[in-house]
Coordinates of C-alpha atoms and ligand atoms in Angstrom, one line a residue:
M219 CA 0.0 0.3 0.1
T220 CA 1.4 3.3 -1.2
E221 CA 0.8 7.1 0.6
K222 CA -3.0 7.7 -0.1
T223 CA -4.6 10.6 -1.4
M224 CA -7.9 11.6 -1.8
R225 CA -9.4 10.4 -4.9
P226 CA -13.2 9.5 -5.8
S227 CA -14.0 6.0 -5.6
T228 CA -13.4 3.2 -8.5
Y229 CA -15.5 0.7 -7.1
A230 CA -18.4 -0.1 -9.0
I231 CA -21.8 0.7 -7.1
I232 CA -23.9 -2.3 -7.1
E233 CA -27.7 -2.7 -6.5
P234 CA -28.6 -4.0 -3.0
E235 CA -30.2 -7.4 -4.5
E236 CA -26.8 -8.0 -6.2
A237 CA -24.8 -7.3 -2.9
S238 CA -27.0 -9.7 -1.2
K239 CA -26.2 -12.2 -3.4
L240 CA -22.5 -12.0 -3.3
I241 CA -22.8 -12.3 0.2
Y242 CA -25.1 -15.3 0.2
E243 CA -22.6 -17.3 -2.2
N244 CA -19.6 -16.6 -0.3
V245 CA -20.5 -17.2 3.3
A246 CA -21.1 -20.9 4.7
Q247 CA -22.5 -22.5 7.7
V248 CA -19.3 -22.6 10.1
G249 CA -19.5 -26.2 11.4
V250 CA -21.2 -28.2 14.2
E251 CA -20.3 -29.2 17.7
E252 CA -21.4 -31.1 20.5
I253 CA -23.5 -29.2 23.3
S254 CA -25.5 -30.1 26.1
L255 CA -29.1 -29.4 27.2
L256 CA -28.7 -26.1 29.3
E257 CA -26.7 -24.7 26.5
G258 CA -29.4 -25.4 23.7
N259 CA -31.8 -22.2 23.8
G260 CA -31.9 -20.5 20.6
R261 CA -29.4 -22.7 19.0
I262 CA -30.0 -25.0 15.8
L263 CA -30.2 -28.4 15.9
A264 CA -27.5 -30.3 13.5
E265 CA -28.9 -33.9 13.6
D266 CA -31.9 -35.5 13.4
I267 CA -33.5 -36.6 17.2
Y268 CA -35.2 -39.8 16.9
A269 CA -37.4 -41.5 20.5
I270 CA -35.3 -44.2 21.9
G271 CA -38.4 -45.5 23.4
D272 CA -42.2 -44.8 24.0
M273 CA -43.2 -41.9 25.8
P274 CA -45.1 -42.8 28.2
P275 CA -43.1 -45.5 28.5
F276 CA -45.7 -47.4 30.7
D277 CA -49.5 -47.3 30.8
T278 CA -50.3 -44.4 33.2
T279 CA -53.0 -42.4 34.7
A280 CA -53.5 -38.7 33.7
V281 CA -55.2 -37.7 36.9
D282 CA -55.1 -38.3 40.7
G283 CA -57.8 -40.8 41.5
Y284 CA -58.4 -44.7 41.8
A285 CA -57.4 -47.4 39.4
L286 CA -60.4 -49.8 39.1
L287 CA -62.3 -52.1 36.9
W288 CA -64.9 -49.8 35.3
E289 CA -67.3 -53.0 34.7
D290 CA -68.0 -52.8 38.3
G291 CA -70.2 -50.1 37.8
I292 CA -70.8 -47.7 40.7
E293 CA -70.4 -50.3 43.3
T294 CA -68.5 -49.5 46.2
R295 CA -65.0 -50.9 46.4
L296 CA -62.3 -51.9 48.6
I297 CA -59.2 -50.2 48.6
I298 CA -55.9 -52.4 48.3
G299 CA -53.3 -50.4 47.7
E300 CA -51.9 -47.1 46.6
R301 CA -49.2 -46.2 44.0
T302 CA -47.4 -42.6 43.7
A303 CA -45.7 -41.4 40.8
G304 CA -42.0 -43.0 41.0
K305 CA -42.9 -45.3 43.8
V306 CA -44.4 -48.7 42.3
S307 CA -45.7 -51.3 44.6
D308 CA -46.7 -54.7 43.2
V309 CA -50.3 -54.8 43.2
T310 CA -53.2 -56.2 41.0
V311 CA -56.5 -55.0 40.7
V312 CA -59.8 -57.6 40.4
A313 CA -63.0 -57.3 40.7
G314 CA -64.7 -55.1 43.9
T315 CA -61.2 -53.6 44.4
A316 CA -59.5 -50.4 43.8
V317 CA -55.9 -48.7 44.2
R318 CA -55.3 -45.2 44.9
I319 CA -52.8 -43.5 42.0
M320 CA -51.4 -40.4 41.6
T321 CA -50.8 -38.9 38.3
G322 CA -47.7 -40.2 36.7
A323 CA -47.8 -43.4 38.5
P324 CA -47.6 -46.8 36.3
L325 CA -51.4 -48.3 36.2
P326 CA -51.7 -51.5 38.3
S327 CA -52.0 -54.6 36.5
G328 CA -55.8 -55.6 36.0
A329 CA -57.1 -51.8 36.3
N330 CA -58.9 -50.9 33.3
S331 CA -60.2 -47.0 33.9
V332 CA -59.1 -44.8 36.5
I333 CA -61.5 -42.3 38.1
M334 CA -60.6 -38.6 39.3
V335 CA -60.6 -38.3 43.0
E336 CA -63.1 -35.6 42.4
D337 CA -65.8 -38.0 41.6
T338 CA -65.4 -40.2 44.8
S339 CA -65.1 -40.1 48.4
E340 CA -63.4 -42.5 50.9
D341 CA -65.1 -44.3 53.8
N342 CA -62.9 -46.5 56.1
K343 CA -60.6 -48.2 53.3
K344 CA -63.8 -48.3 51.1
L345 CA -64.1 -46.2 47.8
I346 CA -67.5 -44.7 47.0
V347 CA -67.8 -44.2 43.3
R348 CA -70.2 -41.0 42.1
K349 CA -69.9 -41.3 38.6
L350 CA -70.1 -44.1 36.2
P351 CA -66.9 -45.3 34.8
Q352 CA -66.1 -45.6 31.6
A353 CA -63.3 -48.1 29.7
S354 CA -59.8 -46.5 29.7
D355 CA -60.9 -43.2 31.1
N356 CA -58.0 -41.1 32.3
I357 CA -55.4 -43.8 31.2
R358 CA -52.4 -42.6 29.1
P359 CA -51.3 -45.8 27.1
T360 CA -47.6 -46.6 26.6
G361 CA -46.4 -44.5 23.6
Q362 CA -49.3 -42.0 23.4
D363 CA -47.1 -39.1 23.0
L364 CA -44.2 -40.7 21.1
Q365 CA -43.2 -44.1 19.6
A366 CA -39.9 -46.1 19.8
G367 CA -38.2 -45.0 16.6
Q368 CA -40.1 -41.9 15.7
L369 CA -38.3 -38.9 14.3
V370 CA -39.0 -36.4 17.0
L371 CA -37.0 -33.3 15.6
K372 CA -35.3 -32.7 12.2
A373 CA -31.6 -31.3 11.7
G374 CA -31.9 -27.4 11.0
I375 CA -34.8 -26.6 13.5
T376 CA -34.1 -23.7 15.9
L377 CA -34.2 -24.8 19.5
N378 CA -36.3 -23.5 22.0
A379 CA -38.3 -24.5 24.9
A380 CA -40.6 -27.2 23.7
E381 CA -37.7 -28.6 21.3
L382 CA -35.2 -28.8 24.3
G383 CA -37.8 -30.4 26.3
L384 CA -38.4 -33.1 23.4
I385 CA -34.5 -33.5 23.5
A386 CA -34.5 -34.4 27.3
T387 CA -37.6 -36.2 27.0
V388 CA -35.7 -38.8 24.7
N389 CA -32.6 -38.7 27.1
R390 CA -30.1 -37.2 24.7
P391 CA -28.0 -34.7 27.5
R392 CA -25.8 -34.2 24.7
F393 CA -26.4 -33.6 21.0
Q394 CA -25.2 -32.0 17.8
A395 CA -25.8 -28.1 17.1
V396 CA -24.5 -25.9 14.8
R397 CA -21.6 -23.9 16.0
R398 CA -22.1 -20.1 16.8
P399 CA -20.0 -18.0 14.2
R400 CA -17.2 -16.3 16.3
I401 CA -17.0 -12.6 14.8
A402 CA -14.5 -10.0 15.8
I403 CA -15.5 -6.2 15.9
I404 CA -13.0 -3.5 15.2
S405 CA -13.5 0.2 15.2
T406 CA -11.4 2.6 13.1
G407 CA -10.4 5.7 13.4
D408 CA -8.1 8.3 15.2
E409 CA -10.6 10.3 16.4
I410 CA -12.4 7.4 18.0
V411 CA -11.7 6.8 22.0
E412 CA -13.0 4.4 24.4
P413 CA -16.2 5.4 26.4
G414 CA -14.7 5.9 30.1
E415 CA -11.6 7.7 28.6
V416 CA -11.0 11.5 28.1
A417 CA -11.9 12.4 24.6
A418 CA -9.5 15.5 23.5
Y419 CA -10.5 18.2 21.2
G420 CA -11.5 16.6 17.8
Q421 CA -12.1 13.3 19.3
I422 CA -15.7 11.2 19.8
Y423 CA -16.4 8.2 21.6
D424 CA -16.6 4.9 20.1
S425 CA -20.3 4.1 19.8
N426 CA -20.3 1.6 16.7
R427 CA -18.5 -1.3 18.3
F428 CA -21.2 -1.4 21.1
S429 CA -23.8 -1.3 18.8
L430 CA -22.5 -4.0 16.7
V431 CA -21.6 -6.2 19.4
A432 CA -25.2 -6.0 20.3
A433 CA -26.5 -6.6 16.8
V434 CA -24.0 -9.7 15.9
R435 CA -25.4 -11.5 19.4
N436 CA -28.8 -10.5 18.2
A437 CA -27.9 -12.6 15.2
G438 CA -27.1 -15.6 17.2
A439 CA -23.7 -15.3 16.8
E440 CA -20.8 -14.8 19.2
A441 CA -19.4 -11.4 19.2
V442 CA -15.9 -10.3 20.4
S443 CA -14.7 -6.9 20.7
L444 CA -11.1 -6.2 19.5
G445 CA -10.8 -2.4 20.2
I446 CA -10.1 0.5 18.1
A447 CA -7.4 0.9 15.3
P448 CA -5.7 3.9 14.8
D449 CA -5.9 5.1 11.1
T450 CA -2.5 3.8 10.2
R451 CA -1.8 0.7 7.6
E452 CA 0.3 -1.1 10.5
G453 CA -2.1 -0.5 13.4
L454 CA -5.1 -1.5 11.2
K455 CA -3.2 -4.5 9.7
N456 CA -2.0 -5.7 13.2
L457 CA -5.8 -6.0 14.5
V458 CA -7.1 -7.1 11.1
E459 CA -4.8 -10.3 11.0
R460 CA -5.6 -10.9 14.5
A461 CA -9.2 -11.2 14.0
L462 CA -8.9 -13.4 11.0
A463 CA -6.4 -15.7 12.5
E464 CA -8.6 -16.3 15.4
Y465 CA -12.4 -15.8 14.7
D466 CA -14.5 -17.0 11.7
G467 CA -15.4 -13.6 10.6
L468 CA -14.8 -9.7 10.9
V469 CA -16.8 -6.6 10.9
T470 CA -15.3 -3.2 11.2
S471 CA -16.9 0.0 11.2
G472 CA -15.3 3.4 9.6
G473 CA -12.4 3.9 7.0
V474 CA -14.2 2.7 3.9
S475 CA -14.9 6.2 2.3
V476 CA -12.7 8.1 0.4
G477 CA -10.9 10.3 2.9
K478 CA -6.9 10.7 2.9
L479 CA -7.2 8.0 5.8
D480 CA -9.8 5.6 4.8
L481 CA -7.2 2.8 4.6
V482 CA -9.5 -0.4 5.1
K483 CA -10.3 -0.9 1.4
D484 CA -7.1 -0.8 0.5
L485 CA -5.8 -3.0 3.3
L486 CA -8.2 -5.7 2.5
E487 CA -7.7 -5.6 -1.1
E488 CA -4.1 -6.6 -0.4
M489 CA -5.3 -9.4 1.9
G490 CA -8.0 -11.2 0.1
T491 CA -10.9 -10.6 -2.7
I492 CA -13.1 -7.8 -2.5
H493 CA -16.6 -8.7 -3.7
F494 CA -18.0 -5.4 -3.8
G495 CA -16.8 -1.8 -2.3
R496 CA -19.9 0.3 -3.1
V497 CA -23.8 -0.4 -3.0
N498 CA -26.6 1.7 -4.2
L499 CA -27.8 2.4 -0.7
K500 CA -28.6 5.6 1.6
P501 CA -27.3 5.3 4.3
G502 CA -24.3 2.7 3.9
K503 CA -22.9 3.5 0.1
P504 CA -19.4 2.7 1.1
L505 CA -20.3 -0.8 2.3
T506 CA -17.3 -3.3 1.5
F507 CA -17.5 -7.0 1.2
V508 CA -14.4 -9.2 1.1
T509 CA -13.1 -12.6 2.0
V510 CA -9.8 -13.5 3.3
E511 CA -8.4 -16.9 2.8
V512 CA -6.9 -18.2 6.2
D513 CA -5.4 -21.4 6.9
G514 CA -7.7 -23.0 4.2
K515 CA -10.7 -21.3 5.3
R516 CA -12.5 -18.6 3.4
K517 CA -13.5 -15.9 6.1
P518 CA -15.8 -12.9 5.5
V519 CA -15.2 -9.3 6.5
F520 CA -17.6 -6.6 6.3
G521 CA -16.3 -3.3 6.1
L522 CA -19.3 -1.1 7.4
P523 CA -19.2 3.0 7.0
G524 CA -18.1 5.0 10.0
F525 CA -21.4 7.0 10.3
P526 CA -23.4 5.2 13.4
V527 CA -26.6 4.7 11.3
S528 CA -24.9 3.6 8.0
S529 CA -23.0 1.1 10.1
L530 CA -26.4 -0.3 11.7
V531 CA -28.4 -0.1 8.9
S532 CA -26.1 -1.9 6.6
F533 CA -25.4 -4.4 9.1
E534 CA -29.2 -4.9 9.3
L535 CA -29.3 -5.5 5.6
F536 CA -26.2 -7.5 4.5
V537 CA -24.3 -8.9 7.8
R538 CA -27.1 -9.9 9.7
P539 CA -28.7 -12.5 7.0
A540 CA -25.0 -13.6 6.6
L541 CA -24.3 -14.4 10.1
L542 CA -27.4 -16.1 10.1
K543 CA -26.5 -18.2 7.2
M544 CA -23.1 -19.1 9.0
G545 CA -24.8 -19.9 12.1
G546 CA -27.2 -22.5 10.2
F547 CA -30.5 -20.6 10.3
A548 CA -33.0 -21.5 7.6
E549 CA -34.8 -18.2 7.6
L550 CA -32.5 -15.3 6.9
S551 CA -34.7 -12.5 5.9
R552 CA -36.9 -10.0 7.9
P553 CA -40.6 -10.2 7.6
V554 CA -42.1 -7.4 4.8
L555 CA -45.3 -5.6 5.1
Q556 CA -47.1 -3.1 2.6
V557 CA -47.5 0.0 4.8
R558 CA -49.5 3.2 4.4
T559 CA -47.0 6.3 4.8
E560 CA -48.7 8.7 7.5
H561 CA -47.1 11.8 6.1
V562 CA -44.8 12.9 3.3
I563 CA -41.4 11.4 2.9
K564 CA -38.5 13.1 1.2
H565 CA -35.7 10.7 -0.1
S566 CA -32.7 10.6 -2.1
P567 CA -33.5 10.4 -6.0
E568 CA -30.6 8.6 -7.0
R569 CA -30.0 5.8 -4.1
N570 CA -32.3 3.1 -2.5
E571 CA -33.2 4.8 1.0
F572 CA -33.9 3.0 3.7
V573 CA -35.8 5.0 6.2
R574 CA -36.2 4.5 10.0
A575 CA -40.0 4.1 10.6
I576 CA -42.4 3.2 13.1
V577 CA -45.0 0.9 11.8
T578 CA -48.4 0.8 13.7
S579 CA -51.2 -1.9 13.1
H580 CA -54.9 -1.0 12.8
Y581 CA -58.0 -2.8 12.9
D582 CA -60.7 -2.5 10.3
P583 CA -63.9 -3.7 11.9
E584 CA -65.6 -3.5 8.6
T585 CA -63.3 -6.0 6.6
S586 CA -62.2 -7.6 10.0
N587 CA -58.6 -7.1 8.5
Y588 CA -55.4 -5.5 9.9
W589 CA -53.6 -2.7 7.9
Y590 CA -50.6 -0.9 8.8
S591 CA -49.0 2.7 8.5
A592 CA -45.6 4.0 9.0
R593 CA -44.1 7.4 10.3
T594 CA -40.5 8.3 10.1
T595 CA -38.5 8.7 13.5
G596 CA -37.4 12.3 12.4
A597 CA -34.2 13.6 10.6
Q598 CA -32.7 10.8 8.9
T599 CA -28.9 12.0 8.8
S600 CA -26.8 9.0 9.1
S601 CA -24.8 10.2 11.9
R602 CA -28.0 10.5 13.9
L603 CA -28.5 7.5 16.0
L604 CA -31.3 8.6 17.3
S605 CA -33.2 7.5 14.2
M606 CA -33.0 4.1 15.0
L607 CA -34.6 4.5 18.4
G608 CA -37.9 3.5 18.5
A609 CA -37.9 2.3 15.0
N610 CA -39.2 -1.2 14.1
A611 CA -39.1 -1.0 10.5
L612 CA -36.9 0.4 7.5
L613 CA -38.8 1.7 4.5
K614 CA -37.6 0.6 1.5
L615 CA -37.8 3.9 -1.0
V616 CA -36.7 3.4 -4.5
P617 CA -34.7 6.1 -6.4
G618 CA -36.7 8.3 -8.9
S619 CA -38.6 10.8 -7.4
N620 CA -37.5 12.4 -4.3
E621 CA -40.5 12.5 -2.4
I622 CA -43.4 10.0 -1.3
A623 CA -46.9 11.4 -0.8
E624 CA -48.8 11.0 2.3
G625 CA -51.0 7.9 2.3
S626 CA -48.8 6.1 -0.4
I627 CA -48.0 2.2 -0.1
V628 CA -44.5 1.3 0.3
S629 CA -42.5 -1.6 1.4
A630 CA -41.5 -2.0 5.5
I631 CA -38.8 -4.3 6.3
L632 CA -39.7 -5.2 10.1
I633 CA -36.6 -5.0 12.0
E634 CA -38.4 -5.6 15.6
Q635 CA -42.2 -6.8 16.6
I636 CA -45.0 -4.2 15.8
Ligands
AMP14 P1 -15.1 7.5 8.5 O1 -16.1 6.6 7.4 O2 -14.0 6.6 9.1 O3 -14.8 8.3 7.5 O4 -16.1 7.9 9.6 C1 -17.3 8.6 8.8 C2 -17.9 9.2 10.2 O5 -18.3 8.2 11.4 C3 -16.8 10.3 11.1 O6 -17.6 11.5 11.5 C4 -16.4 9.4 12.1 O7 -16.0 10.1 13.3 C5 -17.6 8.6 12.5 N1 -17.4 7.3 13.3 C6 -16.4 6.5 12.8 N2 -16.5 5.6 13.4 C7 -17.4 5.8 14.6 C8 -17.6 4.8 15.6 N3 -17.1 3.8 15.9 N4 -18.2 5.5 16.6 C9 -19.0 6.2 16.1 N5 -18.6 7.3 15.2 C10 -17.9 7.0 14.3
MG15 MG1 -12.4 7.2 10.0

């Protein structure tokens, strides 16, 4: 890399769809690892899970009550024993008898019905039945919920409360899951200082790294903050090399524009393949995507722009889906809704503008349908992080005009639940 001067960028400006495609084609799932049940929440299952036995493994009762023979009708029965869950006494129900039984205890042999305690009373070892029992009442037969050999969960699903309960049910304390991508995050810039330190005149506090650590974690990946690189070739190179040696990918912010000290693109060009260096996007035009071969592995580097909103919006649109793919998630895209604008919105006539907005749902009693409206979060300058605050959507405003009329229908990418 030679001494740099300011010059217009020579990178072609590509469309957002093309950028997404290039990223999709050049990132891959990071691999699998064995994890334990308590580590499973939110992870992606990497093997098919089968039931090794039946569930329930024995005939059992769904209620607290008495195991009996339904054919005895409403006759009073002699109580000959008791079964509680987990403690199994040896007892057989015959005509005229009953066994006290608690939910989850195995059904004693001979019994063919369970009457719930609410329909009975006891009088000196005698059971008084107040409701005519029917065959099989309240019995959960062996294998009612799961049968031995049954496919319970397919590889590729996201593990949540129900899925983890099922894996435990089939006695799999450890299982294969997709490894979480480990992503390094670096801020760049001589003016950027660590919060908590004293910012001299001309300096500002690093905000991008903390936003990006949170955003990376929200995309199911592990985030490792590697600090702030100065605007020198050596300083930057050291941190980037360390990141690529130790982690699955790298997200940088700043230094990708056309300023004299915007060194990130030049350095990455030397180290790997630049797939694109500019996108027809506002905010986020200088977004850069690179892959670097390290020890036979191809690692992605996302060079995000420095302005906080540019960095977060380009992360949302391009890096998040990449990290989801690396982490094995099947669904990479956010839901998109058609929404009605609540006011006039000025926008770029040349670039695809992604406007931070608040989408609200409305119920229309006449049609019994919901419809959605959107208003922006105020001034949309790319430095104003407050424009992300409260936003649950990005409105995609395509080039062509510079203004969207009130009441227009536009696409809203939902970045939060509405
Ligand atoms: P750059 O692309 O490096 O020229 O940065 C563009 C703008 O974003 C400049 O005003 C930077 O000071 C600002 N900026 C860059 N990095 C960060 C950061 N980590 N946190 C907050 N602002 C930043
Ligand atoms: Mg900079």
